[in-house]
Amino acid sequence: MSEESTAVTKLVTPVRVSYTYTPGVATGKFLRGIRRGKIIGQACDSCGRVYVPPRGACPRCASPTSQEVELAHKGTIITFCVVRVPSENIDAELPYCAASILLDGADITLFGLIQECKFDEVRIGMRVEAVWKPESEWEYNLANIVHYRPIEEPDVPYEQIKEYS
Ligand SMILES: [Zn+2]
C-alpha cells in the first residue's frame, strides 16, 4: 500500500458541548406555565391559529402571537408510530409508541408518548390525556408530561383533523 492510501482521513472522538439556552419571551411564558402545570399557547393576531409551544410569531402570516391561550390537557392523536430502535434522546423502554398529538384548542401538534394501552389499540383520531409527573417534580420542561393515555371519548373523524396530518 502506498503512503497516500493509508493516510488518516477520519478521526472518531467524543465531543461534549455545554451551553445555556435562552428560550425567548414566548417560549419562556410557555415554560413558566409548564412549571405550574399549565399548557400555555399563543394565538396569532391575524389568523387566530394557536401555537404550542409558542415562538412569538405565526409561521403562516408572520404576525405576532400576542394572545395567550391556556390549552386543555387532552387532545387527539394525529399520527403515531411504534418505535423499536433505541435513541439517545428518549428515555423510554422499548418498544414505545410515539405520537403527534393535537391538544384541544391548538393548531399545531406536540410530540408525546402513548402508554397505558396496547399498541394495536392506538389509532389516528384516538382521544388522549396528558399524564403529569407528581407536582413536586415539575420543572421548566415539557417532560413534566410523562406520557399520554387514552380517554373514554369518541374518536375524532379523520375529516376533522386531516389538515394537521
Ligand atoms: Zn397567523
Coordinates of C-alpha atoms and ligand atoms in Angstrom, one line a residue:
M1 CA 0.0 0.0 0.0
S2 CA 1.2 3.4 -0.7
E3 CA 1.5 6.0 2.0
E4 CA -1.3 8.0 0.4
S5 CA -3.8 5.2 0.6
T6 CA -3.2 4.8 4.4
A7 CA -3.4 8.4 5.3
V8 CA -5.7 9.3 8.1
T9 CA -8.9 10.7 6.7
K10 CA -11.3 10.3 9.7
L11 CA -11.0 10.6 13.4
V12 CA -13.7 9.5 15.8
T13 CA -13.5 11.2 19.2
P14 CA -16.0 12.1 21.9
V15 CA -17.2 15.7 21.8
R16 CA -19.1 17.5 24.6
V17 CA -20.7 20.9 24.3
S18 CA -22.1 22.7 27.3
Y19 CA -24.5 25.6 26.6
T20 CA -27.1 27.8 28.1
Y21 CA -30.4 28.0 26.3
T22 CA -32.3 31.3 26.3
P23 CA -35.9 30.5 25.3
G24 CA -37.1 34.0 24.5
V25 CA -40.3 35.7 25.6
A26 CA -42.9 33.4 24.1
T27 CA -41.3 30.1 24.9
G28 CA -40.3 31.5 28.3
K29 CA -44.0 32.0 29.1
F30 CA -44.7 28.5 27.9
L31 CA -42.0 27.0 30.2
R32 CA -43.2 29.0 33.2
G33 CA -46.7 27.6 32.5
I34 CA -45.4 24.1 32.3
R35 CA -43.6 24.6 35.6
R36 CA -47.1 25.4 37.1
G37 CA -48.9 22.5 35.4
K38 CA -50.4 24.7 32.7
I39 CA -50.0 24.3 28.9
I40 CA -49.9 27.9 27.5
G41 CA -50.1 28.5 23.8
Q42 CA -50.4 31.8 21.9
A43 CA -52.9 32.8 19.2
C44 CA -51.9 34.6 16.0
D45 CA -53.1 38.2 16.0
S46 CA -54.0 37.9 12.3
C47 CA -55.3 34.4 11.5
G48 CA -56.0 33.2 15.1
R49 CA -54.1 29.9 14.9
V50 CA -52.9 28.7 18.2
Y51 CA -49.3 27.6 18.6
V52 CA -47.8 25.5 21.3
P53 CA -45.0 25.9 22.3
P54 CA -45.4 29.5 21.0
R55 CA -42.5 31.2 19.2
G56 CA -43.9 34.7 19.3
A57 CA -44.9 34.9 15.6
C58 CA -47.1 33.0 13.3
P59 CA -45.1 31.0 10.7
R60 CA -48.0 31.3 8.2
C61 CA -48.6 35.0 8.2
A62 CA -45.6 36.4 10.2
S63 CA -47.9 38.2 12.6
P64 CA -47.2 38.4 16.3
T65 CA -48.9 35.8 18.6
S66 CA -49.6 38.1 21.5
Q67 CA -52.8 36.5 22.9
E68 CA -52.1 33.7 25.4
V69 CA -54.3 30.7 25.3
E70 CA -54.4 28.0 28.1
L71 CA -54.9 24.7 26.4
A72 CA -56.6 21.6 27.5
H73 CA -54.6 18.7 28.8
K74 CA -56.3 16.4 26.3
G75 CA -56.2 16.0 22.6
T76 CA -56.3 13.8 19.5
I77 CA -53.7 11.5 18.0
I78 CA -52.9 12.9 14.5
T79 CA -50.3 10.3 13.7
F80 CA -48.1 7.8 15.5
C81 CA -45.5 5.1 15.2
V82 CA -44.2 2.2 17.3
V83 CA -40.5 2.6 17.9
R84 CA -38.4 -0.5 18.3
V85 CA -34.9 1.1 18.0
P86 CA -33.1 3.0 20.8
S87 CA -32.5 6.7 20.8
E88 CA -30.1 8.6 23.0
N89 CA -32.6 11.4 23.4
I90 CA -35.6 9.4 24.5
D91 CA -35.5 7.6 27.8
A92 CA -38.3 5.2 27.2
E93 CA -38.4 1.4 27.4
L94 CA -38.5 -0.3 24.0
P95 CA -40.8 -0.7 22.2
Y96 CA -42.8 2.5 22.8
C97 CA -45.4 4.4 20.9
A98 CA -44.6 8.0 19.8
A99 CA -47.4 10.2 18.6
S100 CA -48.2 13.6 17.2
I101 CA -51.0 15.0 19.4
L102 CA -53.2 17.9 18.7
L103 CA -54.3 19.4 22.0
D104 CA -57.8 20.7 22.1
G105 CA -57.7 24.4 21.1
A106 CA -54.3 24.1 19.4
D107 CA -53.4 24.3 15.7
I108 CA -50.1 22.6 15.9
T109 CA -49.2 19.2 17.3
L110 CA -47.0 18.2 20.1
F111 CA -44.9 15.1 20.4
G112 CA -45.8 12.6 23.1
L113 CA -45.6 9.0 24.2
I114 CA -48.7 6.9 24.3
Q115 CA -48.9 4.5 27.2
E116 CA -51.5 2.7 29.4
C117 CA -52.8 0.8 26.4
K118 CA -51.8 -1.8 23.9
F119 CA -50.0 -0.5 20.8
D120 CA -52.5 -2.2 18.5
E121 CA -55.3 -0.1 20.1
V122 CA -53.6 3.2 19.1
R123 CA -55.1 4.9 16.1
I124 CA -55.4 8.2 14.3
G125 CA -58.3 10.2 15.9
M126 CA -57.9 8.5 19.3
R127 CA -58.6 10.8 22.2
V128 CA -55.9 11.0 24.9
E129 CA -55.0 13.0 28.0
A130 CA -51.7 14.1 29.5
V131 CA -50.2 12.3 32.4
W132 CA -48.0 14.6 34.5
K133 CA -45.2 13.8 36.9
P134 CA -46.0 14.4 40.5
E135 CA -46.2 18.2 41.2
S136 CA -43.2 18.2 43.4
E137 CA -41.1 17.1 40.4
W138 CA -42.3 19.8 37.9
E139 CA -39.5 21.7 36.2
Y140 CA -39.4 24.2 33.3
N141 CA -39.6 21.3 30.9
L142 CA -42.3 19.7 28.7
A143 CA -41.0 16.4 30.2
N144 CA -43.3 17.2 33.1
I145 CA -45.8 15.4 30.9
V146 CA -44.5 11.8 31.1
H147 CA -46.9 10.4 28.6
Y148 CA -50.5 10.5 27.2
R149 CA -53.1 7.8 27.8
P150 CA -56.4 7.0 26.1
I151 CA -59.7 8.5 27.5
E152 CA -63.2 7.3 27.0
E153 CA -64.3 9.8 24.3
P154 CA -65.3 9.0 20.7
D155 CA -62.6 9.1 18.1
V156 CA -62.3 12.4 16.1
P157 CA -63.2 11.7 12.4
Y158 CA -60.2 12.0 10.1
E159 CA -62.0 14.7 8.0
Q160 CA -61.9 17.0 11.1
I161 CA -58.1 16.5 11.7
K162 CA -56.7 15.9 8.2
E163 CA -55.2 19.4 7.8
Y164 CA -52.9 18.6 10.8
S165 CA -51.5 15.3 9.4
Ligands
ZN1 ZN -51.3 33.7 11.5

